XYZ file of C-alpha atoms in Angstrom:
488
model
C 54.800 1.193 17.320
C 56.107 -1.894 15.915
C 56.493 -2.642 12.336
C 56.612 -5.519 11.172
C 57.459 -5.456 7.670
C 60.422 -2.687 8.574
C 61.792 -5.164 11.224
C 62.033 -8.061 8.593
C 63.781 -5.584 5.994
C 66.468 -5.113 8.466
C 66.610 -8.584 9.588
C 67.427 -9.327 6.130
C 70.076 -6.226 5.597
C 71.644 -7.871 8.400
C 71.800 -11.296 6.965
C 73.118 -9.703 4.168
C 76.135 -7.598 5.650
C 76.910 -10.751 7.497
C 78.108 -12.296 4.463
C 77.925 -15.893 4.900
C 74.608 -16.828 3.160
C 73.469 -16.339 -0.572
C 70.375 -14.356 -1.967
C 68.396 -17.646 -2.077
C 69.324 -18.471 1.069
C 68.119 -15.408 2.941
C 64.841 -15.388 0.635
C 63.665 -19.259 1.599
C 64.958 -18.376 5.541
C 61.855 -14.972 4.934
C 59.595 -17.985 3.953
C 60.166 -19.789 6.575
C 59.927 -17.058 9.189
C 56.655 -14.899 8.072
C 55.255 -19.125 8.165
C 56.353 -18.708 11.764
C 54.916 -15.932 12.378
C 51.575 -16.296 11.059
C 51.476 -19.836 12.662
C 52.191 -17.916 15.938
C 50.280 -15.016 15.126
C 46.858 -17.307 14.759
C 47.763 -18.464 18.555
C 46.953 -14.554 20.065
C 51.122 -13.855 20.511
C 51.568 -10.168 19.363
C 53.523 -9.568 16.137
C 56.404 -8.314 18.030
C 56.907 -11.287 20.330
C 56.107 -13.521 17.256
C 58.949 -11.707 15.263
C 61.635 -12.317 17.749
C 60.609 -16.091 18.588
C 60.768 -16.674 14.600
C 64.257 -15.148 14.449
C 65.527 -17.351 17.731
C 63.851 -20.469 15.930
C 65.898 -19.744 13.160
C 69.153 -18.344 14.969
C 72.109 -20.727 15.884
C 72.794 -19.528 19.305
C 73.499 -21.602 22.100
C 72.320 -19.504 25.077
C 70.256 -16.229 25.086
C 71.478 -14.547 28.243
C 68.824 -12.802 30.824
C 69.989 -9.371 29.743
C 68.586 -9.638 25.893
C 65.359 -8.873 27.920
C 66.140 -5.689 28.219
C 67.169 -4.673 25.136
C 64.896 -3.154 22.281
C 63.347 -5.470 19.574
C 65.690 -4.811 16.904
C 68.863 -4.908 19.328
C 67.852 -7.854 20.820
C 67.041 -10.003 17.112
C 70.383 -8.812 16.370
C 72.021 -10.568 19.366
C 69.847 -13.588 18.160
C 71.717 -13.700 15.296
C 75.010 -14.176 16.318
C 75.851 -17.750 15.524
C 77.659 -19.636 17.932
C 81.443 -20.807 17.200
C 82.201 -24.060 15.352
C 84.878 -25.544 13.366
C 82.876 -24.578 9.847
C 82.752 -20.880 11.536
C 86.392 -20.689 12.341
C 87.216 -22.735 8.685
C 85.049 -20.144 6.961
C 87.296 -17.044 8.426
C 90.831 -18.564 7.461
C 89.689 -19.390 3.986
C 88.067 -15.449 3.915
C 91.346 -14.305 5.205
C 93.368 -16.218 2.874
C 90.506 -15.013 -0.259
C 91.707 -11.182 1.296
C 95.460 -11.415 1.085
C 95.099 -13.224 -2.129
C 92.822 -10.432 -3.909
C 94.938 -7.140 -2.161
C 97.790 -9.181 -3.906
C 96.166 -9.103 -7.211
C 95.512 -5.746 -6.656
C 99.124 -4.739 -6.969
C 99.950 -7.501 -9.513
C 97.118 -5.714 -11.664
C 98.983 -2.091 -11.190
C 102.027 -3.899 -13.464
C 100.256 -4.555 -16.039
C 100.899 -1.387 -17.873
C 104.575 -2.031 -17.274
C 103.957 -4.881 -19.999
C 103.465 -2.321 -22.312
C 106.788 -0.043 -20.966
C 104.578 2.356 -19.250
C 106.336 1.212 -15.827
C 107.355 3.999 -14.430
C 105.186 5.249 -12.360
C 106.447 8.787 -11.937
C 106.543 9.651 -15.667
C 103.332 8.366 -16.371
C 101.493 9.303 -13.432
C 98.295 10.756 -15.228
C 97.773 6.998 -16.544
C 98.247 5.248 -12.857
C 95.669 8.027 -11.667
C 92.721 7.063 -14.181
C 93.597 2.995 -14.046
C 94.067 3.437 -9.876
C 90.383 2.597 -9.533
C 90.180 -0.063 -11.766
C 93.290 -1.330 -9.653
C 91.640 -0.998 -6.613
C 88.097 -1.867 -7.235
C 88.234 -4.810 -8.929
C 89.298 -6.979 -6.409
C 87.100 -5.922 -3.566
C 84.164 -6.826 -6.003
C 85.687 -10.139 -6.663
C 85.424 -10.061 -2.645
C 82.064 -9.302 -2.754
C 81.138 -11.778 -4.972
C 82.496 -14.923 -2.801
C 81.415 -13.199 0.429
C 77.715 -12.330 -0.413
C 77.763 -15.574 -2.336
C 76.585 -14.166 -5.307
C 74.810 -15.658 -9.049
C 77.499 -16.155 -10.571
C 76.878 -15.844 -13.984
C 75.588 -12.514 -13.674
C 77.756 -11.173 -11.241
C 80.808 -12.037 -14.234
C 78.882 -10.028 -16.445
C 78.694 -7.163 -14.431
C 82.262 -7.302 -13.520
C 82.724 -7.070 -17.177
C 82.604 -3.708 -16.900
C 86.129 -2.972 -15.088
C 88.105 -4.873 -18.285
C 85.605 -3.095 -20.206
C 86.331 -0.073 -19.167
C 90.374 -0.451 -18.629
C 90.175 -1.095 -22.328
C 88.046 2.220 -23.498
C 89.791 4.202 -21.232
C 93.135 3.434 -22.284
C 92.449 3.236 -25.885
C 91.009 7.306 -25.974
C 94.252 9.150 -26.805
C 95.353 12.146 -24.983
C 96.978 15.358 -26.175
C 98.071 18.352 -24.792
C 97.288 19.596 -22.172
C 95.413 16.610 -20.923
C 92.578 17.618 -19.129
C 89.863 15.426 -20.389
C 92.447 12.608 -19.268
C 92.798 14.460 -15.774
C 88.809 14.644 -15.350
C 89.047 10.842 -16.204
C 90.928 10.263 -13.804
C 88.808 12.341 -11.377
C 85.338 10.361 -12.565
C 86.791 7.161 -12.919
C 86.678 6.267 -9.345
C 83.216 7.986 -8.764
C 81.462 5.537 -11.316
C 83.097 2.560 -9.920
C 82.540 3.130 -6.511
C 78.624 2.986 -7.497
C 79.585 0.011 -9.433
C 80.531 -1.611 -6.520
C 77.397 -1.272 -4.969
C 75.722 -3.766 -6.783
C 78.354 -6.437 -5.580
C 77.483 -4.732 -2.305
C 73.841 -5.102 -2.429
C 73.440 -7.967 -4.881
C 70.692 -8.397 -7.431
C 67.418 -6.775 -6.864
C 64.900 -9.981 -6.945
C 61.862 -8.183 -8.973
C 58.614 -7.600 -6.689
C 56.368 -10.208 -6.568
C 52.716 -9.655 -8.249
C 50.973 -9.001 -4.787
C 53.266 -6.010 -4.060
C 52.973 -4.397 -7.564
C 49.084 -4.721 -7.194
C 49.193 -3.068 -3.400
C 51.719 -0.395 -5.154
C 54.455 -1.755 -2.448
C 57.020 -2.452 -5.386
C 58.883 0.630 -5.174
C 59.010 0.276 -1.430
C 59.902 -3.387 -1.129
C 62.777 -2.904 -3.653
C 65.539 -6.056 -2.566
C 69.375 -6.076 -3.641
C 71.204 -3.142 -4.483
C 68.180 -1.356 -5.123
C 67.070 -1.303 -1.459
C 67.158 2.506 0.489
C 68.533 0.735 3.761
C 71.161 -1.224 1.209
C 72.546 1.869 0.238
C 72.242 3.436 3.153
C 74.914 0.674 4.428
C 77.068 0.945 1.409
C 77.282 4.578 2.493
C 78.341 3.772 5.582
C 80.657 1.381 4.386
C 82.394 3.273 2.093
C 82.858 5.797 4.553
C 84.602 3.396 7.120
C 86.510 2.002 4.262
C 88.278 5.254 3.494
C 88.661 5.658 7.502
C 90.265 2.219 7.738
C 92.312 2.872 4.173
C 93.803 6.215 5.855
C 94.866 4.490 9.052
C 96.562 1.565 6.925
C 98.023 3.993 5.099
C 99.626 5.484 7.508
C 101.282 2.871 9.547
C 102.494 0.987 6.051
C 103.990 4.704 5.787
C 105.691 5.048 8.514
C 106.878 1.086 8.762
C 108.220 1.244 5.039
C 109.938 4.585 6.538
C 111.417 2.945 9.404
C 112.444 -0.096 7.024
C 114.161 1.957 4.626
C 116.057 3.840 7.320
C 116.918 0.516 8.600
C 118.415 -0.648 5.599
C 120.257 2.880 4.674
C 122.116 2.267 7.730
C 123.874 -0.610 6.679
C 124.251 0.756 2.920
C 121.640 -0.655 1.158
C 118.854 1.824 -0.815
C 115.179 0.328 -1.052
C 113.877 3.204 -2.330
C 113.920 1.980 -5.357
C 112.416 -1.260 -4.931
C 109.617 0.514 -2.683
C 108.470 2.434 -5.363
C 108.310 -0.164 -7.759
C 106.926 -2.927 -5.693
C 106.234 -1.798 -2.000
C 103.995 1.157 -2.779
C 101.704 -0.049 -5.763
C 100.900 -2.986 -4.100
C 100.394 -1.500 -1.100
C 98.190 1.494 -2.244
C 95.919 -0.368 -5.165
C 95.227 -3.309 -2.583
C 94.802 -0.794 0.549
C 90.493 -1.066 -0.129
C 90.192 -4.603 -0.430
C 92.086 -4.678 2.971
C 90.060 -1.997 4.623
C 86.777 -3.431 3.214
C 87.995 -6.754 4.744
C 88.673 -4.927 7.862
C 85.709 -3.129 7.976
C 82.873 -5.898 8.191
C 84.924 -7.594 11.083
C 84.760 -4.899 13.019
C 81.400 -3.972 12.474
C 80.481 -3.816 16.002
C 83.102 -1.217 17.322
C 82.551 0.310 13.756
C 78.324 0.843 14.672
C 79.725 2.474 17.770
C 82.132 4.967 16.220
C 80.238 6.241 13.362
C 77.620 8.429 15.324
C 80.905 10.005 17.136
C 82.673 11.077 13.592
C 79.779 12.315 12.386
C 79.396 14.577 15.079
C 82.661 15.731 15.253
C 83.435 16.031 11.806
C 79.866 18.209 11.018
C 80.221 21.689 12.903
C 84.028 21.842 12.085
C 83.083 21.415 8.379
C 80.100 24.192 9.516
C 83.069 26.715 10.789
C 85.152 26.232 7.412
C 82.105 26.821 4.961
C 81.321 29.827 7.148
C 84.820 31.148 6.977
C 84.673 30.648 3.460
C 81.395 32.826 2.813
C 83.258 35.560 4.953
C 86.461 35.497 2.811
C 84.348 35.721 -0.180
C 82.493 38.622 1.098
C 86.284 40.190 2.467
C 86.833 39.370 -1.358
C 84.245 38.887 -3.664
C 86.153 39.149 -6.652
C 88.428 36.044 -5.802
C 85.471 33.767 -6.764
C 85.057 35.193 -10.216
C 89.094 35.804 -10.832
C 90.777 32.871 -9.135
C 90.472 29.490 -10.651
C 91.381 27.764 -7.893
C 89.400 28.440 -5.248
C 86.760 27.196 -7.703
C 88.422 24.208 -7.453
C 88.984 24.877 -3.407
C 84.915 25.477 -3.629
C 84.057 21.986 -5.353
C 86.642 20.282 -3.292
C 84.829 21.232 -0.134
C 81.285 20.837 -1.399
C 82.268 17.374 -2.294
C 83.793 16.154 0.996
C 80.552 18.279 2.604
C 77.594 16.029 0.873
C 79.896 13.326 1.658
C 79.669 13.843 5.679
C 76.057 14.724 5.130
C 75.243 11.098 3.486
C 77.168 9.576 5.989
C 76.163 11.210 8.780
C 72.648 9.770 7.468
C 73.767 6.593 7.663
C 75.254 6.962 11.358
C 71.683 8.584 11.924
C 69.552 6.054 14.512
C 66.355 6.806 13.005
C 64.889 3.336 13.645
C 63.967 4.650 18.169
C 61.742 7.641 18.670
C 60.419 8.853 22.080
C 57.004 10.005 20.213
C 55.186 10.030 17.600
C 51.737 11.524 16.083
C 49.803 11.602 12.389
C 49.673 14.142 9.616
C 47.949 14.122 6.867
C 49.257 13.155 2.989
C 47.416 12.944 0.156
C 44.424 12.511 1.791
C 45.523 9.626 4.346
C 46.971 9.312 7.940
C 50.692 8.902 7.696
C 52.815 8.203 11.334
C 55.954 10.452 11.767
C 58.261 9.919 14.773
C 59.737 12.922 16.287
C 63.509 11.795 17.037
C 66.121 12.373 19.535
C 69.092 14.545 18.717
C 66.985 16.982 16.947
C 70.169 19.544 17.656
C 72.432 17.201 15.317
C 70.114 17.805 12.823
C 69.641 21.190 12.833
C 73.821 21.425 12.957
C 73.212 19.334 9.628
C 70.747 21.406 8.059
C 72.987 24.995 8.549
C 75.568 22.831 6.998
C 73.815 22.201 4.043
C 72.422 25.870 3.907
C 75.637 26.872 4.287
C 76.609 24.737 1.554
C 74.199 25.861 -0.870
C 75.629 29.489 -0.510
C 79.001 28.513 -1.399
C 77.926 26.375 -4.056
C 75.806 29.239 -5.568
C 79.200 31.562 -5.158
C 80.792 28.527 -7.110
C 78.121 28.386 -9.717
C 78.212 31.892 -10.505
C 82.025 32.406 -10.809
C 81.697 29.369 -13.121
C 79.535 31.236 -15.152
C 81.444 34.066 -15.129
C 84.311 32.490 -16.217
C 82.176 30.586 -19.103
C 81.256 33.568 -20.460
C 84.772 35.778 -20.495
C 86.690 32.206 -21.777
C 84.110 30.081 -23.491
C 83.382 26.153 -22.714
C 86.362 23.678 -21.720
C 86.403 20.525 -20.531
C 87.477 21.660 -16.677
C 84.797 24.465 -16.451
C 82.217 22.474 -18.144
C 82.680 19.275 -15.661
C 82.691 21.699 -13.147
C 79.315 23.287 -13.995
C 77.661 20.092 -14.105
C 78.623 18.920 -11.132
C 77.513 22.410 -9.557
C 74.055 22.151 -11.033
C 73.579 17.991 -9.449
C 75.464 18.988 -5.710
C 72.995 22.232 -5.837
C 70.138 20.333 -7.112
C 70.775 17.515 -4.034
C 71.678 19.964 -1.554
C 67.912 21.827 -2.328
C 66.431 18.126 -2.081
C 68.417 17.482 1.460
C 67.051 21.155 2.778
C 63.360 20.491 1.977
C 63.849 17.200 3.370
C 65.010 18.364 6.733
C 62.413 21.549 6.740
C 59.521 19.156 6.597
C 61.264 16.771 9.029
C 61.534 19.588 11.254
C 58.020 20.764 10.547
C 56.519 17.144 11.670
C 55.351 16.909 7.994
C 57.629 13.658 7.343
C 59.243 10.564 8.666
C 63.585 11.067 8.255
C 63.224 8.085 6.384
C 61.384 9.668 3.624
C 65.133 11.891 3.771
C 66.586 9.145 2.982
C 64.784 7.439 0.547
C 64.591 10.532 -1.777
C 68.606 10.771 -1.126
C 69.615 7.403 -1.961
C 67.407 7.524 -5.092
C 69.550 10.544 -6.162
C 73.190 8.881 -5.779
C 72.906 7.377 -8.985
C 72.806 10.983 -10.919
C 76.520 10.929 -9.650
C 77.744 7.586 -11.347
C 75.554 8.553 -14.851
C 77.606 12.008 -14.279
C 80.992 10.414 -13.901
C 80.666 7.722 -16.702
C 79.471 10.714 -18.707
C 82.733 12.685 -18.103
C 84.719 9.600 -18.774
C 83.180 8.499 -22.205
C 81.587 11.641 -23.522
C 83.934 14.101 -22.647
C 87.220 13.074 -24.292
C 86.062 13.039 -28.144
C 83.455 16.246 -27.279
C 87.036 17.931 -26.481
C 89.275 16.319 -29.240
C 90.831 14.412 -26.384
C 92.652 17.603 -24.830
C-alpha cells in the first residue's frame, strides 16, 4: 500500500544526505511538489504515479532508462534524483574535497594546542589527549556539516559553541589522584559529542505547522534532527564512519610503518617526528576523513550494511552466550572481579551498538503482506516483513544481553555495598540501569513485532527517542561528576 506522506519523508531524507541543498531549499522544492501532485491528483492519476512524475519534474536527469520501470517506487524516485554531471557538479566536489583536507588538517593543528601551554607531550599527558580527543575530532566534521548541509548560520555558530565551551570547562576542572572522574571524562566526552553532532547531521527541526498540531501529526512529522528516519541515518552513519576510520587507520599504520623502516635504513629516525606530527594529525582528523568518505560512497555503503549486520549479530550472540556459561562455571567472578565488570559493560556497549545499527541496515520500507489490528480503538496496518529469522537472531541477542547486563547490575551492587559509592562504580550503575532499561524497550518492541501487534517502525521510533538518555548521561558524568567526587 502506498504512502504517500512516508514516501515524501524519505524523498526529503534523501535530499538531505545528498548534501548539496539548504533547509529552505528542500522545504520550497515540498511546496512545489505536493502542488504537483494535487494538480495531477485532480486529473484521476493515482498518488503513486503522481509522486514519481512530481519528483522527475523536479529531478535534473537527462535520460530515465527503460529499466527504472521495473524498479519499486522508492528505488526508482531515488534513481530520479541523481543529477546529471555538469561543470557546477564537478566544481562543487573539488571545492568539498579541498573544504575536507582543509578541516582533517585543522583537526591535527587543534591537537597542538595544548602544547601552547607545555602539555606537548603526548605520552606523559595522555589522560588529557584522551578527554580533548573528541573535541579534536568532532569539531571539524561539524564545521563539515555545516557547509555541506548548508546550514543557518547563525545558529549553527551557536551550537558549535558548545565544543570551545566545553574544551574550556573540561580543562579548567582539576584532577587529583587517582584520576578517575578525569578517566570517565574522557570515556563520556565523546558519547555527548557524537549526539552533538547529530544536529549538524540532521539540521534544525522547522516547528510543525498549525494544521499538523491540530490533526496531532506534530510528533510524527518532526523535521531536522528531530526526525526518527534522521537518526536512523545518523546511526548508520556513524557506524560506517567508524568502519571507514578503522580501515584508514590501518593502512596510514602500516604506510607510516613502511616509511619509517624506509628511512631507518639509510640512518635517519622519524619516530620522533611521527609521534609528534604524523600520528595526531592523522588520528584527530581520521573522522572528518571517513565522514567525507562515507557519503561518497553511499551507494556501495547501502549495499554493505545489511551484510555486517548479519555477520557481526550471531557472532556477538555466541560471545554473550559464552559469557553467561563462564559466569555460571564461575559465578563468583562477577561479584569479585572488577574487571570483567568492565569486560561486561564493554560488551553490552558494542552489543546495543550492532543492535541500533543493524536497525538502520533493516529494509523495513518492502513487505510481502500485510493485515490490521486493532489500537486504541482504531484500525492500524502492520506489514509482516521478510527476514523474520534476522530478527529473531536480534531479539536472542538482546535477551541474551539483558542476562548479562542483570549479572553486571548485580555484581555492581554487590560491590556498592561491600566498598561504598565511587565515581567508577557509580558511572557504571547508571549506565546499567539506561542499557537495561533500552534493552527491555527493544524486547517488547520485537515481541509485539513478532506478535503482528506493531509496525517495526514503531521499534524504531520508540528507540531513536531513547538515544538522547545517553548524551544527558554522558554530559552528566562529565560536569556533575568531577566536583560530586572532589575531582578524584
Amino acid at each position: 500500500m502506498f504512502d504517500l506522506e512516508s514516501q515524501i519523508r524519505k524523498w526529503k531524507t534523501h535530499l538531505l544526505s545528498a548534501g548539496s541543498l539548504g533547509h529552505s531549499d528542500i522545504e520550497e522544492l515540498e511546496s512545489h511538489l505536493r502542488d504537483s501532485i494535487d494538480e495531477l491528483t485532480e486529473r484521476e492519476i493515482t498518488q503513486e504515479e503522481a509522486f514519481l512524475i512530481a519528483v522527475r519534474r523536479l529531478g535534473d536527469v537527462s535520460v530515465i532508462q527503460d529499466e527504472f520501470a521495473k524498479l519499486s517506487t522508492e528505488d526508482l524516485w531515488r534513481q530520479l534524483l541523481v543529477p546529471a554531471d555538469n561543470p557546477l557538479a564537478v566544481r562543487r566536489n573539488r571545492i568539498e574535497l579541498i573544504i575536507v583536507i582543509g578541516l582533517t588538517l585543522s583537526a591535527g593543528l587543534l591537537s597542538k594546542i595544548p602544547a601552547l601551554f607545555g602539555f606537548g607531550d603526548i605520552e606523559t599527558y595522555n589522560l588529557l589527549y584522551m578527554k580533548n580527543g573528541g573535541l579534536f575530532a568532532f569539531a571539524p566534521a561539524a564545521i563539515y556539516f555545516i557547509w555541506k548541509r548548508s546550514l543557518p548560520l547563525l545558529r549553527s555558530f551557536i551550537v558549535l559553541s558548545i565544543f570551545p565551551l566545553s574544551a574550556f570547562l573540561i580543562n579548567l576542572y582539576p584532577s587529583y589522584e587517582p584520576h578517575h572522574t578525569e578517566f570517565l571524562t574522557a570515556l563520556h566526552m565523546p558519547i555527548a559529542l557524537i549526539f552533538l553532532l547529530l544536529y549538524f547531521y540532521g539540521g534544525p527541526a522547522v516547528r510543525n505547522s498549525k494544521s499538523d498540531q491540530l490533526n496531532g501529526q506534530a510528533g510524527k512529522n518532526r523535521t531536522g534532527w528531530q526526525n526518527t528516519n534522521t537518526r536512523l541515518n545518523f546511526v548508520r552513519f556513524a557506524g560506517e564512519t567508524f568502519i571507514y576510520a578503522v580501515l584508514i587507520g590501518l593502512g596510514g599504520l602500516v604506510l607510516t610503518l613502511i616509511g619509517a623502516g624506509t628511512f631507518e635504513l639509510i640512518g635517519i629516525d622519524v619516530f620522533p617526528f611521527i609521534s609528534a606530527w604524523v600520528a595526531p594529525f592523522g588520528f584527530f582528523g581520521l573522522f572528518t576523513a571517513a565522514a567525507y568518505l562515507v557519503g561518497q560512497k553511499k551507494n556501495l555503503i547501502e549495499s554493505i550494511a545489511p551484510v555486517l549486520a548479519r555477520i557481526f549479530t550471531p557472532l556477538f550472540l555466541l560471545i554473550l552466550l559464552s559469557l553467561i556459561t563462564a559466569y555460571i562455571i564461575h559465578p563468583k567472578q562477577a561479584y569479585e572481579n572488577r574487571d570483567m565488570l568492565i569486560w561486561f559493560d564493554l560488551i553490552l556497549a558494542f552489543v546495543l551498538g550492532l543492535s541500533l545499527y543493524s536497525m538502520s541496515a533493516k529494509d523495513y520500507t518492502h513487505s510481502t503482506t500485510s493485515e490490521q489490528f486493532v489500537e486504541n480503538g482504531s484500525y492500524v496496518d502492520i506489514l509482516h516483513k521478510p527476514h523474520m529469522l534476522w530478527d529473531a537472531l536480534t531479539l536472542a541477542l538482546i535477551l541474551s544481553a539483558v542476562i548479562v547486563d542483570g549479572i553486571a547490575l548485580s555484581g555492581i551492587i554487590s560491590r556498592l555495598s561491600a566498598y561504598g559509592f565511587s565515581p567508577n562504580k557509580t558511572a557504571a550503575l547508571g549506565e546499567n540501569i539506561i542499557l537495561l532499561t533500552n534493552l527491555i524497550l527493544l524486547i517488547t518492541g520485537y515481541v509485539r513485532y513478532f506478535q503482528a501487534k506493531q509496525s517495526f517502525q514503531k521499534i524504531v521510533e520508540v528507540q531513536m527517542r531513547f538515544l538522547p538518555v545517553y548524551a544527558v548521561w554522558a554530559a552528566c558524568v562529565v560536569i556533575v561528576f568531577p566536583p560530586l567526587f572532589n575531582f578524584k
